[in-house]
CSV table of C-alpha atoms in Angstrom, one decimal:
chain,number,residue,atom,x,y,z
A,184,ILE,CA,1.4,8.9,8.0
A,185,TYR,CA,2.5,10.2,4.7
A,186,ASP,CA,0.4,10.7,1.2
A,187,ILE,CA,1.4,12.0,-1.7
A,188,SER,CA,-1.9,13.6,-2.1
A,189,PRO,CA,-2.1,17.0,0.5
A,190,ALA,CA,-6.3,15.7,0.5
A,191,MET,CA,-5.2,11.9,1.6
A,192,LEU,CA,-2.7,13.9,4.4
A,193,LYS,CA,-6.0,16.2,5.5
A,194,ALA,CA,-7.5,13.0,5.7
A,195,ALA,CA,-5.3,11.4,7.5
A,196,ARG,CA,-5.2,14.3,10.5
A,197,ARG,CA,-8.6,14.4,10.5
A,198,HIS,CA,-9.2,10.6,11.2
A,199,ASN,CA,-5.4,10.0,13.2
A,200,GLY,CA,-4.2,13.0,14.1
A,201,VAL,CA,-5.1,12.9,17.5
A,202,ILE,CA,-4.0,9.0,18.4
A,203,PRO,CA,-1.0,9.8,20.3
A,204,ASN,CA,1.4,7.6,18.5
A,205,VAL,CA,0.6,7.9,14.8
A,206,ILE,CA,2.6,10.8,13.0
A,207,VAL,CA,1.1,12.5,10.5
A,208,LEU,CA,4.2,13.9,7.9
A,209,GLU,CA,4.1,16.1,5.8
A,210,LYS,CA,7.1,15.4,4.2
A,211,LEU,CA,9.4,12.5,3.7
A,212,ASN,CA,12.8,14.0,4.2
A,213,GLN,CA,15.1,11.6,5.4
A,214,GLY,CA,17.4,13.4,7.5
A,215,SER,CA,14.5,14.9,9.8
A,216,LEU,CA,12.4,11.9,10.5
A,217,PRO,CA,12.3,9.7,13.2
A,218,VAL,CA,12.7,5.8,12.9
A,219,PHE,CA,9.7,3.6,12.9
A,220,ASP,CA,9.4,0.0,14.1
A,221,TYR,CA,6.3,-0.5,11.0
A,222,ILE,CA,6.1,1.0,7.9
A,223,LEU,CA,2.6,0.6,6.0
A,224,VAL,CA,2.4,0.9,2.7
A,225,ASN,CA,-1.1,0.2,1.6
A,226,SER,CA,-2.4,-0.1,-2.1
A,227,VAL,CA,-0.1,2.0,-4.1
A,228,ILE,CA,2.9,-0.2,-5.6
A,229,GLN,CA,0.6,-1.3,-8.4
A,230,TYR,CA,0.8,2.8,-8.9
A,231,MET,CA,4.7,2.0,-8.5
A,232,ALA,CA,7.5,2.2,-11.6
A,233,PRO,CA,9.5,-0.4,-11.0
A,234,ASP,CA,12.4,1.1,-10.2
A,235,LYS,CA,9.9,3.8,-8.3
A,236,LEU,CA,9.4,1.1,-6.1
A,237,LYS,CA,13.2,0.4,-5.3
A,238,GLU,CA,13.9,3.8,-4.5
A,239,ASN,CA,11.0,4.0,-1.9
A,240,ILE,CA,11.7,0.6,-0.2
A,241,LEU,CA,15.8,1.9,0.4
A,242,LEU,CA,13.9,5.8,1.7
A,243,TRP,CA,11.6,3.4,3.9
A,244,ARG,CA,14.6,0.5,5.1
A,245,SER,CA,16.7,3.9,6.2
A,246,LEU,CA,13.3,4.9,8.5
A,247,LEU,CA,13.3,1.7,10.0
A,248,LYS,CA,14.7,0.5,13.5
A,249,ASN,CA,16.9,-2.5,13.7
A,250,ASP,CA,14.2,-5.6,13.1
A,251,GLY,CA,12.0,-2.7,11.6
A,252,LYS,CA,8.9,-3.7,9.0
A,253,ILE,CA,7.5,-2.6,6.3
A,254,ILE,CA,4.9,-4.0,5.5
A,255,ILE,CA,3.1,-3.7,1.6
A,256,SER,CA,-1.0,-4.7,1.7
A,257,ASP,CA,-3.1,-4.8,-1.4
A,258,ILE,CA,-0.1,-6.2,-3.6
A,259,LEU,CA,-2.4,-6.7,-6.9
A,260,PRO,CA,-1.8,-11.0,-8.2
A,261,CYS,CA,-0.7,-12.2,-11.1
A,262,LYS,CA,-4.9,-12.3,-12.5
A,263,LEU,CA,-6.6,-9.5,-11.4
A,264,GLY,CA,-10.9,-10.3,-11.9
A,265,PHE,CA,-12.7,-7.0,-12.1
A,266,VAL,CA,-16.0,-9.0,-11.5
A,267,LYS,CA,-14.2,-10.5,-8.3
A,268,GLU,CA,-12.3,-7.1,-6.7
A,269,LEU,CA,-15.8,-5.2,-7.9
A,270,TRP,CA,-17.8,-8.2,-5.9
A,271,GLU,CA,-15.6,-8.5,-3.1
A,272,LEU,CA,-15.4,-4.6,-2.5
A,273,LEU,CA,-19.5,-4.7,-2.7
A,274,SER,CA,-20.0,-7.2,-0.6
A,275,PHE,CA,-17.4,-6.0,2.1
A,276,SER,CA,-19.5,-2.5,1.7
A,277,LEU,CA,-22.5,-4.2,2.3
A,278,ALA,CA,-21.1,-5.8,5.8
A,279,GLN,CA,-19.5,-2.7,7.1
A,280,GLY,CA,-23.2,-0.9,6.0
A,281,HIS,CA,-22.0,1.8,3.3
A,282,LEU,CA,-22.9,0.3,0.0
A,283,ILE,CA,-24.9,2.7,-1.3
A,284,GLU,CA,-21.7,4.8,-0.8
A,285,GLN,CA,-19.7,2.9,-2.1
A,286,VAL,CA,-22.0,2.5,-5.9
A,287,ILE,CA,-21.8,6.4,-6.2
A,288,GLN,CA,-17.9,6.4,-5.2
A,289,PHE,CA,-17.4,3.8,-7.8
A,290,TYR,CA,-20.0,5.0,-10.4
A,291,THR,CA,-17.9,8.6,-10.0
A,292,LEU,CA,-14.3,6.5,-10.1
A,293,PHE,CA,-15.5,4.5,-13.6
A,294,PHE,CA,-16.0,7.8,-15.3
A,295,SER,CA,-13.2,10.0,-14.0
A,296,ASN,CA,-9.7,11.0,-15.2
A,297,TYR,CA,-8.2,8.0,-13.0
A,298,SER,CA,-10.3,5.4,-15.7
A,299,LYS,CA,-8.9,6.9,-18.6
A,300,ALA,CA,-5.5,7.0,-16.8
A,301,ALA,CA,-6.3,3.4,-16.1
A,302,ASN,CA,-6.3,2.3,-19.6
A,303,THR,CA,-3.5,4.1,-21.2
A,304,SER,CA,-1.2,3.0,-17.9
A,305,PRO,CA,-1.7,-0.2,-16.9
A,306,LEU,CA,-1.7,-1.4,-12.8
A,307,ASN,CA,1.8,-2.9,-12.4
A,308,ILE,CA,2.2,-5.7,-10.9
A,309,TYR,CA,4.7,-7.5,-8.4
A,310,THR,CA,4.9,-10.9,-7.9
A,311,PRO,CA,6.4,-12.5,-5.3
A,312,ASP,CA,10.1,-13.5,-6.3
A,313,ILE,CA,10.4,-10.1,-8.2
A,314,LEU,CA,9.3,-8.0,-4.9
A,315,ARG,CA,12.0,-11.2,-3.8
A,316,THR,CA,14.8,-9.5,-5.8
A,317,ILE,CA,14.2,-6.2,-4.5
A,318,ALA,CA,14.6,-7.5,-0.5
A,319,ALA,CA,17.5,-9.2,-1.9
A,320,GLN,CA,18.9,-5.6,-2.9
A,321,ALA,CA,17.6,-3.4,-0.1
A,322,ASP,CA,19.4,-5.8,2.0
A,323,LEU,CA,16.2,-7.3,3.7
A,324,GLU,CA,14.2,-10.1,4.6
A,325,LEU,CA,11.0,-10.7,2.9
A,326,GLU,CA,7.8,-12.8,4.1
A,327,ILE,CA,4.8,-13.0,2.0
A,328,ASN,CA,1.3,-13.4,3.7
A,329,GLU,CA,-0.9,-14.9,1.0
A,330,LYS,CA,-4.0,-13.0,3.5
A,331,ASN,CA,-4.7,-9.4,3.0
A,332,LEU,CA,-5.0,-6.7,5.4
A,333,SER,CA,-7.7,-5.1,3.3
A,334,PHE,CA,-11.2,-6.4,1.7
A,335,SER,CA,-10.5,-8.4,-1.2
A,336,LYS,CA,-8.7,-11.3,-0.5
A,337,HIS,CA,-7.3,-11.9,-4.2
A,338,ARG,CA,-5.1,-9.3,-3.4
A,339,TYR,CA,-1.7,-10.4,-0.7
A,340,THR,CA,0.8,-9.1,1.9
A,341,ALA,CA,4.3,-9.0,1.7
A,342,CYS,CA,6.3,-8.1,4.9
A,343,PHE,CA,10.1,-6.3,4.6
A,344,ARG,CA,12.3,-7.2,7.3
A,345,LYS,CA,15.5,-5.4,8.4
A,346,PHE,CA,18.5,-6.8,9.9
A,347,ASN,CA,19.5,-6.2,12.7
A,348,ASP,CA,23.2,-3.4,12.1
A,349,ASP,CA,24.3,-4.9,14.9
A,350,LYS,CA,24.4,-8.3,14.0
């Protein structure tokens, strides 16, 4: 597990650090890292500029075993509906038994610096065609899955597969 945020890394160590096959990475130093079967990237590419996404895809590719996969989930659709997103999140929270906590978190977020930043720097939208171009440039196969790995039914998942270098 890796995150740029120290707070998220701390939470990752607390929640996942005891699982034997989960590694919490402090830094992404290419030369000192193991290779992985899977790299899961959840709900972050919308914050990356296209050149940064391409750079990260190449880095993640270098960390994969042959036939390994980069799974990017929670990709924003072209038409993002705020009301739909909010309804899905609240419905999911209710079903999971933490609706009150989610409402408090949403209220806090809405009035935070994140909300102000989102208004001045909109989220990036990556269509399947854009992701296909990036995959081809990185010598990766791409499979688009309309099903998402998180609560939002309107977002989608992309699976990049590294070719076997021995072929």
